[in-house]
Amino acid sequence: MKIDLKRNCPFNSDNVPNGDVVLSSRARLARNLEGFPFVNRATASDCAEVASLLQKISNTKDKRSALEWVNMDELDTVTTELFVERHLISSNLSNATHPRAIAVGPELSRSVMVNEEDHIRIQSIRPGLQLHEVHADVHQLDMEVEEIISYAFDSQLGFLTACPTNVGTGARFSAMLHLPGLRIIKDLQRIHNACNDMSLAIRGFRGEGSGTIADLFQVSNQVTLGSTEEELCNLLANDFLPPVLEWERKARRVIAEKQRSKLEDQTFRSLGLLQNARLLTSEEAMKCLGNIRLGVCLNVIDNITLPQINQLMIELHPAHLRYTFGKDLPDDEVNRCRATLIRNIVDS
Amino acid sequence: MPSCDHCNQPAIYHDVRIVNGVHNTTHLCVEHAYEAGVDVGPVDFASLLRPEESSSAPKSTVTACPDCGMTIAQYKKTSLLGCPACYVTFQDNLINIIAKVQDKHTQHVGRSPSQTNVDADRHIQIRRLLRKLESAVNQEQYEDAAALRDELRELHNSSEQHED
């Protein structure tokens, strides 16, 4: 399939709602087909059969928004890894060997993973705080899938999933947050407490079990049973996030007022490094971009925009670099190309 | 009820084969049936669990899901269930686990599938029966194959009536 990274990057748009703190919003629904074993117990022929039944979801009437069906085995390594970096598919789906597929929207924000841990993982990801919008996206896809197959469903436990942690609605809503202000004033504990009180999970940028990088945190609902999809979405969008956005903005105002020199130093040091470095690891680049992001939000510098930073935070990953600089790019050239890509943006 | 050929447990799988005029009968309990890799189909595990019907049998014999063969030990290892029927088979074990991971909730209150997709259900059922039929023919289980063929015919007829 043909991908145009500039056209297909939803993160380079202006006027993203609450984009100063929320990088992206994501929703996913876990579903399984009635009459088939779950993927971990299924044979290759079961998986192939599930995929063939689901392939019809790419035949929608509206061709502009139609999902493109791709069998994972037919996808080249770089595109597969690029989809993982965009969070369109999981590493599990990428690394598996059984028959599996992805149906992906032309804008690379909606996708349906076929034969991941569950037969169906419907998901949508959008920039900024757009949880209700991503919920609407996955709900629409859910309805379309429901027209062609029968879901495994139980009146007591709801949609049945391979792991009981997803049973019920099968819905997981998450927001990627940039919280440098709360980290600097040492008030992150407040976020952890709020998450505990509301049964929300908080993780570092790289997902489950990973550390934090560039002050990025992912918050999502832990519980999927006993609430409706709307209630779970509201818990994050209406109950948790508004006070958190206020805490982070207040912390940033305090820093801009009381630690101005330190803030300016941190921003310009990071900018200087990105303008001059000839080799950059992804960790170093992410850390500098995180610092510059705070500087941009607090009007310390204005020669780079938030959409540009957001886009760089995605395009600095290896598969994206290979897509831009050549699919055969050797590992030892990746750091050089990353530095070149970023320098071209921050210098201009 | 005949006992398993390999142990004294009640047999839930019975196979009769006539090869060159010679009858070969096989009776297997749940564990030996799964060990032999045969498709045992739906089994009334609740009846096996009841002490009055199998007082001599230890409770641990009934640990496999009738639909997919998953055992509770395997579930504990991976935290993944094998199929939708596992939720029924292991409901006594699962309900506590679900309450624990789902913040004490054990009742779904969200949306239900909007309607039963009769066409999709029938389609899946036909495909599954065809697979079982193929496997029965390959294993020369002609009595089973004949029963599956009749079932398919019935399903096909009801499908035509539905379309009318």
XYZ file of C-alpha atoms in Angstrom:
512
model
C 0.000 0.000 0.000
C 1.113 3.550 -0.734
C 1.612 5.852 2.222
C 2.269 9.583 2.002
C 3.603 10.479 5.444
C 2.909 14.204 5.064
C -0.664 13.665 3.921
C -1.333 10.785 6.309
C -0.036 12.410 9.486
C -2.995 13.506 11.599
C -0.598 15.042 14.145
C 0.622 17.970 12.032
C -2.717 19.815 12.074
C -3.163 23.269 13.646
C -5.696 24.240 16.313
C -5.798 20.856 17.980
C -8.137 20.955 21.022
C -6.076 21.178 24.231
C -2.994 20.280 22.187
C -0.697 22.063 24.657
C -1.129 19.167 27.114
C -2.859 16.337 25.244
C -0.839 14.892 22.353
C -3.374 12.319 21.236
C -6.611 10.535 22.132
C -7.250 6.911 21.400
C -10.153 4.463 21.693
C -10.200 0.746 21.064
C -12.818 -1.981 21.248
C -11.962 -5.666 21.713
C -14.365 -8.102 20.045
C -14.496 -11.787 19.130
C -16.535 -13.881 16.749
C -19.063 -16.363 18.073
C -18.310 -19.975 17.162
C -14.529 -19.718 16.955
C -11.803 -20.339 19.539
C -9.945 -17.208 20.656
C -6.732 -16.517 18.739
C -4.387 -18.125 21.325
C -6.287 -21.410 20.934
C -7.134 -21.149 17.235
C -5.527 -23.123 14.425
C -4.077 -21.360 11.384
C -7.176 -22.387 9.438
C -9.475 -20.898 12.151
C -7.535 -17.620 11.891
C -7.698 -17.652 8.094
C -11.448 -18.258 8.274
C -11.950 -15.387 10.744
C -9.930 -13.093 8.467
C -11.892 -14.109 5.375
C -15.203 -13.380 7.157
C -13.990 -9.964 8.280
C -12.525 -8.893 4.944
C -15.945 -7.540 3.938
C -15.434 -4.544 6.250
C -13.290 -2.926 3.566
C -16.274 -2.921 1.157
C -18.145 0.101 2.527
C -20.291 2.309 0.301
C -18.324 5.486 0.975
C -15.077 4.836 -0.891
C -13.354 7.948 0.505
C -13.456 6.645 4.074
C -13.200 2.933 3.177
C -10.662 0.891 5.084
C -7.913 -0.749 3.075
C -7.500 -4.457 3.820
C -3.918 -5.695 4.142
C -2.853 -9.234 5.032
C 0.058 -8.797 7.439
C 2.180 -11.389 5.618
C 2.013 -9.266 2.458
C 3.214 -6.119 4.223
C 6.929 -5.290 4.054
C 8.909 -5.018 7.308
C 9.345 -1.239 7.215
C 5.623 -0.524 6.698
C 4.757 -3.029 9.439
C 7.103 -1.275 11.878
C 5.788 2.112 10.754
C 2.268 0.984 11.680
C 3.567 -0.088 15.113
C 5.227 3.336 15.594
C 1.908 4.994 14.694
C 0.111 2.734 17.238
C -2.096 1.448 14.408
C -1.049 -2.102 15.213
C 0.622 -3.732 18.211
C 4.031 -5.415 18.331
C 2.148 -8.653 19.065
C 0.329 -8.470 15.731
C 3.529 -7.511 13.946
C 5.577 -10.393 15.395
C 2.977 -13.188 15.149
C 3.097 -15.821 12.412
C -0.548 -16.975 12.178
C -2.892 -15.510 9.502
C -3.675 -11.927 10.551
C -4.598 -8.662 8.904
C -5.173 -4.963 9.359
C -7.894 -2.834 7.806
C -6.676 0.750 7.875
C -8.284 4.096 6.994
C -6.642 6.279 4.308
C -5.856 8.931 6.951
C -3.982 6.347 9.073
C -6.016 7.100 12.177
C -8.656 4.346 12.132
C -7.742 0.673 12.030
C -9.089 -2.788 12.677
C -6.555 -5.383 13.784
C -7.640 -8.903 12.879
C -6.388 -11.869 14.960
C -4.413 -9.980 17.566
C -5.109 -11.186 21.152
C -8.798 -10.960 20.174
C -10.231 -11.625 16.704
C -11.057 -7.941 16.344
C -9.454 -4.815 17.795
C -11.150 -1.697 16.450
C -9.284 1.533 17.141
C -9.035 5.194 16.325
C -6.383 7.755 17.239
C -6.641 11.544 16.801
C -4.482 14.487 17.851
C -5.255 16.485 21.001
C -8.203 15.903 23.301
C -10.752 14.243 21.006
C -11.927 11.300 23.093
C -15.591 11.686 22.123
C -14.579 11.858 18.457
C -12.441 8.691 18.610
C -15.289 7.001 20.447
C -17.646 7.961 17.604
C -15.103 6.559 15.093
C -14.826 3.152 16.782
C -18.569 2.965 17.439
C -19.271 3.471 13.750
C -16.767 0.752 12.795
C -18.252 -1.504 15.501
C -21.687 -1.152 13.865
C -20.236 -1.887 10.429
C -18.462 -5.031 11.681
C -21.607 -6.161 13.498
C -23.506 -6.197 10.189
C -21.270 -8.909 8.754
C -20.515 -11.246 11.689
C -21.913 -12.325 15.084
C -20.052 -11.199 18.173
C -19.309 -13.500 21.126
C -21.563 -11.905 23.736
C -22.997 -12.868 27.122
C -25.842 -10.997 28.827
C -24.002 -10.981 32.167
C -20.425 -10.413 31.041
C -20.963 -8.454 27.819
C -18.534 -8.816 24.909
C -16.362 -11.864 25.614
C -12.615 -11.368 25.237
C -9.591 -13.649 25.507
C -8.430 -11.812 28.630
C -11.010 -11.126 31.371
C -9.457 -7.662 31.893
C -11.179 -6.569 28.656
C -14.551 -8.275 29.119
C -17.781 -6.215 29.180
C -17.547 -3.240 26.861
C -14.110 -4.278 25.578
C -13.468 -0.536 25.485
C -10.212 1.164 26.342
C -9.917 4.945 26.107
C -6.547 6.599 26.485
C -4.919 10.005 26.290
C -1.229 10.785 25.764
C -0.309 13.680 28.051
C 2.707 15.992 28.116
C 3.261 16.903 31.783
C 6.628 18.703 32.104
C 5.143 21.377 34.397
C 3.982 18.922 37.065
C 7.293 17.042 36.839
C 9.345 20.245 37.326
C 7.319 21.452 40.343
C 7.410 17.853 41.675
C 3.643 17.394 41.747
C 3.245 14.227 39.627
C 2.088 12.369 42.732
C -1.187 14.259 42.419
C -1.778 12.639 39.000
C -0.967 9.182 40.361
C -3.399 9.698 43.251
C -6.160 10.869 40.897
C -5.574 7.809 38.691
C -5.759 5.482 41.699
C -8.976 7.087 42.930
C -10.627 6.733 39.518
C -9.306 3.238 38.625
C -7.262 4.653 35.768
C -3.890 3.275 34.663
C -0.936 5.567 34.027
C 2.095 4.494 31.998
C 5.174 6.015 30.433
C 5.260 6.924 26.734
C 6.290 3.490 25.541
C 3.287 1.711 27.001
C 3.037 -1.191 29.397
C 5.943 -1.624 31.804
C 7.979 1.114 30.168
C 9.702 4.094 31.666
C 8.820 7.688 30.962
C 10.408 9.653 28.166
C 10.054 13.415 27.469
C 7.480 13.795 30.293
C 4.916 11.866 28.231
C 2.315 9.779 30.074
C -0.504 7.605 28.817
C -3.636 7.423 30.974
C -6.386 4.871 30.284
C -9.363 3.189 31.965
C -8.508 -0.079 33.728
C -12.054 -1.320 34.210
C -14.122 -2.348 31.180
C -17.109 -4.002 32.923
C -19.949 -2.359 34.850
C -20.004 0.926 32.909
C -21.180 1.858 29.430
C -18.718 2.929 26.727
C -19.987 6.516 27.124
C -19.411 6.432 30.894
C -15.856 5.148 30.427
C -15.160 7.850 27.848
C -16.657 10.518 30.124
C -14.589 9.311 33.081
C -11.410 10.227 31.227
C -12.646 13.142 29.093
C -14.982 14.923 31.538
C -13.931 13.853 35.045
C -10.186 13.198 34.967
C -8.715 15.431 32.268
C -10.209 18.923 32.948
C -8.620 19.265 36.418
C -5.360 17.665 35.180
C -5.137 20.174 32.299
C -5.662 22.978 34.813
C -2.980 21.623 37.206
C -0.449 21.302 34.373
C -1.188 24.790 32.980
C -0.964 26.316 36.442
C 2.386 24.573 37.037
C 3.655 25.920 33.688
C 2.561 29.482 34.619
C 4.462 29.174 37.917
C 7.585 28.005 36.052
C 7.309 30.825 33.465
C 7.008 33.342 36.291
C 9.412 32.056 38.926
C 11.938 29.962 36.985
C 12.170 31.971 33.752
C 15.964 31.761 33.360
C 15.994 28.027 33.984
C 13.142 27.524 31.489
C 14.885 29.625 28.809
C 18.185 27.825 29.402
C 16.555 24.408 29.086
C 14.680 25.391 25.907
C 17.643 27.004 24.089
C 20.117 24.279 25.144
C 17.773 21.670 23.646
C 17.250 23.766 20.503
C 20.995 24.279 20.148
C 21.613 20.560 20.455
C 19.030 19.705 17.786
C 20.362 22.455 15.488
C 23.927 21.181 15.708
C 23.927 17.462 16.437
C 25.016 15.180 13.598
C 24.025 11.939 15.370
C 20.906 11.667 17.520
C 19.421 8.736 19.389
C 15.627 8.669 19.648
C 15.814 9.090 23.448
C 17.966 12.233 23.187
C 15.848 13.682 20.386
C 12.581 12.994 22.289
C 13.963 14.600 25.455
C 15.044 17.758 23.585
C 11.746 17.979 21.682
C 9.870 17.632 24.997
C 11.865 20.565 26.447
C 11.297 22.692 23.338
C 7.589 21.824 23.414
C 7.320 23.368 26.887
C 9.254 26.434 25.657
C 6.874 26.855 22.699
C 3.794 26.564 24.957
C 5.227 29.258 27.271
C 6.210 31.580 24.366
C 9.949 31.250 25.013
C 10.526 30.557 21.306
C 8.284 30.879 18.280
C 10.414 29.610 15.390
C 8.931 26.111 15.611
C 5.276 25.133 16.056
C 3.557 22.465 18.162
C 2.323 20.547 15.055
C 5.931 20.428 13.770
C 7.167 19.092 17.138
C 4.331 16.537 17.314
C 5.117 15.343 13.814
C 8.851 15.062 14.569
C 8.084 13.037 17.716
C 6.562 10.416 15.395
C 8.817 10.720 12.367
C 12.056 10.333 14.353
C 11.360 6.620 14.896
C 13.403 4.127 12.824
C 10.706 2.840 10.448
C 9.526 6.377 9.685
C 13.143 7.389 8.961
C 13.534 4.389 6.652
C 10.349 5.389 4.850
C 11.803 8.863 4.263
C 15.489 8.068 3.691
C 15.256 4.640 2.061
C 14.026 1.273 3.237
C 17.520 -0.238 3.201
C 18.937 2.365 5.604
C 21.471 0.498 7.789
C 21.096 0.686 11.594
C 24.243 2.786 12.043
C 22.874 5.414 9.632
C 19.572 5.857 11.494
C 21.003 8.284 14.096
C 22.581 10.426 11.359
C 19.347 10.589 9.338
C 17.369 11.439 12.491
C 19.693 14.367 13.198
C 19.386 15.545 9.561
C 15.575 15.318 9.561
C 15.247 17.291 12.796
C 17.912 19.852 11.831
C 16.063 20.602 8.584
C 12.947 21.515 10.571
C 14.436 23.377 13.548
C 16.859 25.342 11.340
C 14.150 26.548 8.994
C -21.736 -45.726 31.195
C -18.595 -47.447 29.829
C -15.256 -46.597 31.408
C -12.248 -45.164 29.657
C -9.987 -47.733 27.952
C -6.983 -46.269 29.795
C -8.375 -45.550 33.272
C -11.508 -46.007 35.356
C -12.978 -42.580 34.624
C -16.338 -42.375 32.829
C -15.828 -42.234 29.061
C -17.228 -39.256 27.159
C -15.855 -40.201 23.724
C -17.018 -43.346 21.966
C -15.800 -44.442 18.563
C -16.764 -47.529 16.605
C -14.844 -48.374 13.449
C -15.446 -51.302 11.138
C -12.365 -52.084 9.127
C -12.426 -55.197 6.900
C -15.386 -56.513 8.898
C -13.617 -56.110 12.259
C -15.228 -53.899 14.931
C -12.839 -51.620 16.848
C -14.394 -49.721 19.727
C -12.706 -46.921 21.643
C -13.949 -45.327 24.872
C -12.046 -42.361 26.282
C -12.425 -40.079 29.284
C -11.968 -36.307 28.947
C -8.276 -36.271 29.741
C -7.388 -39.197 27.493
C -9.620 -37.865 24.707
C -7.729 -34.562 24.670
C -4.447 -36.436 24.986
C -5.399 -38.449 21.906
C -6.319 -35.207 20.128
C -9.876 -36.264 19.260
C -12.696 -33.765 18.859
C -14.942 -34.571 21.832
C -17.517 -31.878 21.088
C -19.800 -30.396 23.716
C -19.759 -32.378 26.960
C -21.957 -31.997 30.011
C -19.117 -31.262 32.408
C -21.529 -30.226 35.131
C -22.786 -33.812 35.352
C -19.233 -35.086 35.701
C -18.627 -32.623 38.479
C -21.594 -33.736 40.521
C -20.314 -35.951 43.380
C -23.356 -38.249 43.355
C -22.684 -39.229 39.739
C -18.947 -39.637 40.017
C -18.271 -40.046 43.697
C -15.096 -42.015 43.044
C -13.744 -39.482 40.579
C -11.594 -36.682 41.929
C -12.909 -33.205 41.032
C -9.692 -32.299 39.267
C -10.596 -34.594 36.340
C -13.018 -31.974 35.022
C -10.761 -29.114 34.169
C -10.986 -28.844 30.391
C -13.327 -26.655 28.351
C -15.570 -28.876 26.201
C -15.275 -26.533 23.210
C -11.546 -25.792 23.060
C -9.832 -28.089 25.581
C -8.363 -25.203 27.610
C -7.640 -26.140 31.228
C -7.735 -23.830 34.230
C -4.006 -24.544 34.740
C -3.279 -23.312 31.207
C -5.409 -20.218 31.839
C -3.467 -19.459 35.015
C -0.241 -19.628 33.022
C -1.250 -17.251 30.211
C -4.195 -15.274 31.695
C -5.944 -15.913 28.390
C -9.082 -17.992 27.909
C -9.427 -20.318 24.923
C -12.923 -19.575 23.620
C -16.280 -17.995 24.568
C -17.409 -21.292 26.189
C -14.512 -21.073 28.685
C -16.473 -18.319 30.454
C -19.224 -20.879 31.186
C -16.921 -23.814 31.896
C -14.769 -21.930 34.394
C -17.405 -19.532 35.689
C -16.871 -20.523 39.341
C -13.149 -19.764 39.137
C -13.550 -16.769 36.849
C -16.170 -14.785 38.681
C -13.752 -13.968 41.508
C -10.966 -13.131 39.073
C -13.296 -10.867 37.080
C -14.536 -9.112 40.224
C -10.895 -8.536 41.218
C -9.681 -7.100 37.900
C -12.915 -5.225 37.164
C -13.171 -3.258 40.413
C -15.834 -5.608 41.888
C -18.084 -5.376 38.816
C -19.559 -8.630 37.530
C -22.497 -7.369 35.451
C -22.308 -5.799 31.982
C -24.376 -2.629 31.633
C -23.130 -1.424 28.253
C -24.663 -1.976 24.865
C -25.603 -5.364 23.455
C -25.170 -6.350 19.819
C -28.098 -4.595 18.133
C -29.581 -7.746 16.632
C -28.803 -11.381 16.230
C -27.129 -11.717 12.890
C -29.022 -14.781 11.660
C -27.211 -14.942 8.309
C -23.769 -14.693 9.907
C -24.688 -17.317 12.523
C -25.875 -19.759 9.873
C -22.842 -19.049 7.710
C -20.463 -19.801 10.603
C -22.396 -22.935 11.552
C -22.282 -24.272 7.987
C -18.545 -23.632 7.700
C -17.859 -25.354 11.000
C -19.960 -28.384 10.058
C -18.170 -28.603 6.704
C -14.825 -28.634 8.483
C -15.992 -31.340 10.889
C -17.348 -33.349 7.946
C -14.006 -33.105 6.128
C -12.187 -34.209 9.256
C -14.607 -37.127 9.840
C -14.149 -38.332 6.246
C -10.369 -38.023 6.531
C -10.477 -40.115 9.724
C -12.814 -42.626 8.059
C -15.479 -41.961 10.704
C -18.305 -42.547 8.265
C -21.099 -42.806 10.841
C -20.145 -39.374 12.183
C -19.817 -38.065 8.640
C -23.332 -39.238 7.777
C -24.762 -37.520 10.859
C -22.934 -34.290 9.966
C -24.193 -34.493 6.370
C -27.799 -34.773 7.656
C -27.224 -31.814 9.950
C -25.875 -29.763 7.038
C -28.872 -30.690 4.869
C -31.246 -29.606 7.632
C -29.413 -26.315 8.057
C -29.408 -25.754 4.305
C -33.192 -26.425 4.108
C -33.922 -24.053 6.990
C -31.740 -21.456 5.253
C -33.823 -21.758 2.065
C -37.052 -21.438 4.066
C -35.591 -18.360 5.744
C -34.793 -16.813 2.364
C -38.351 -17.504 1.168
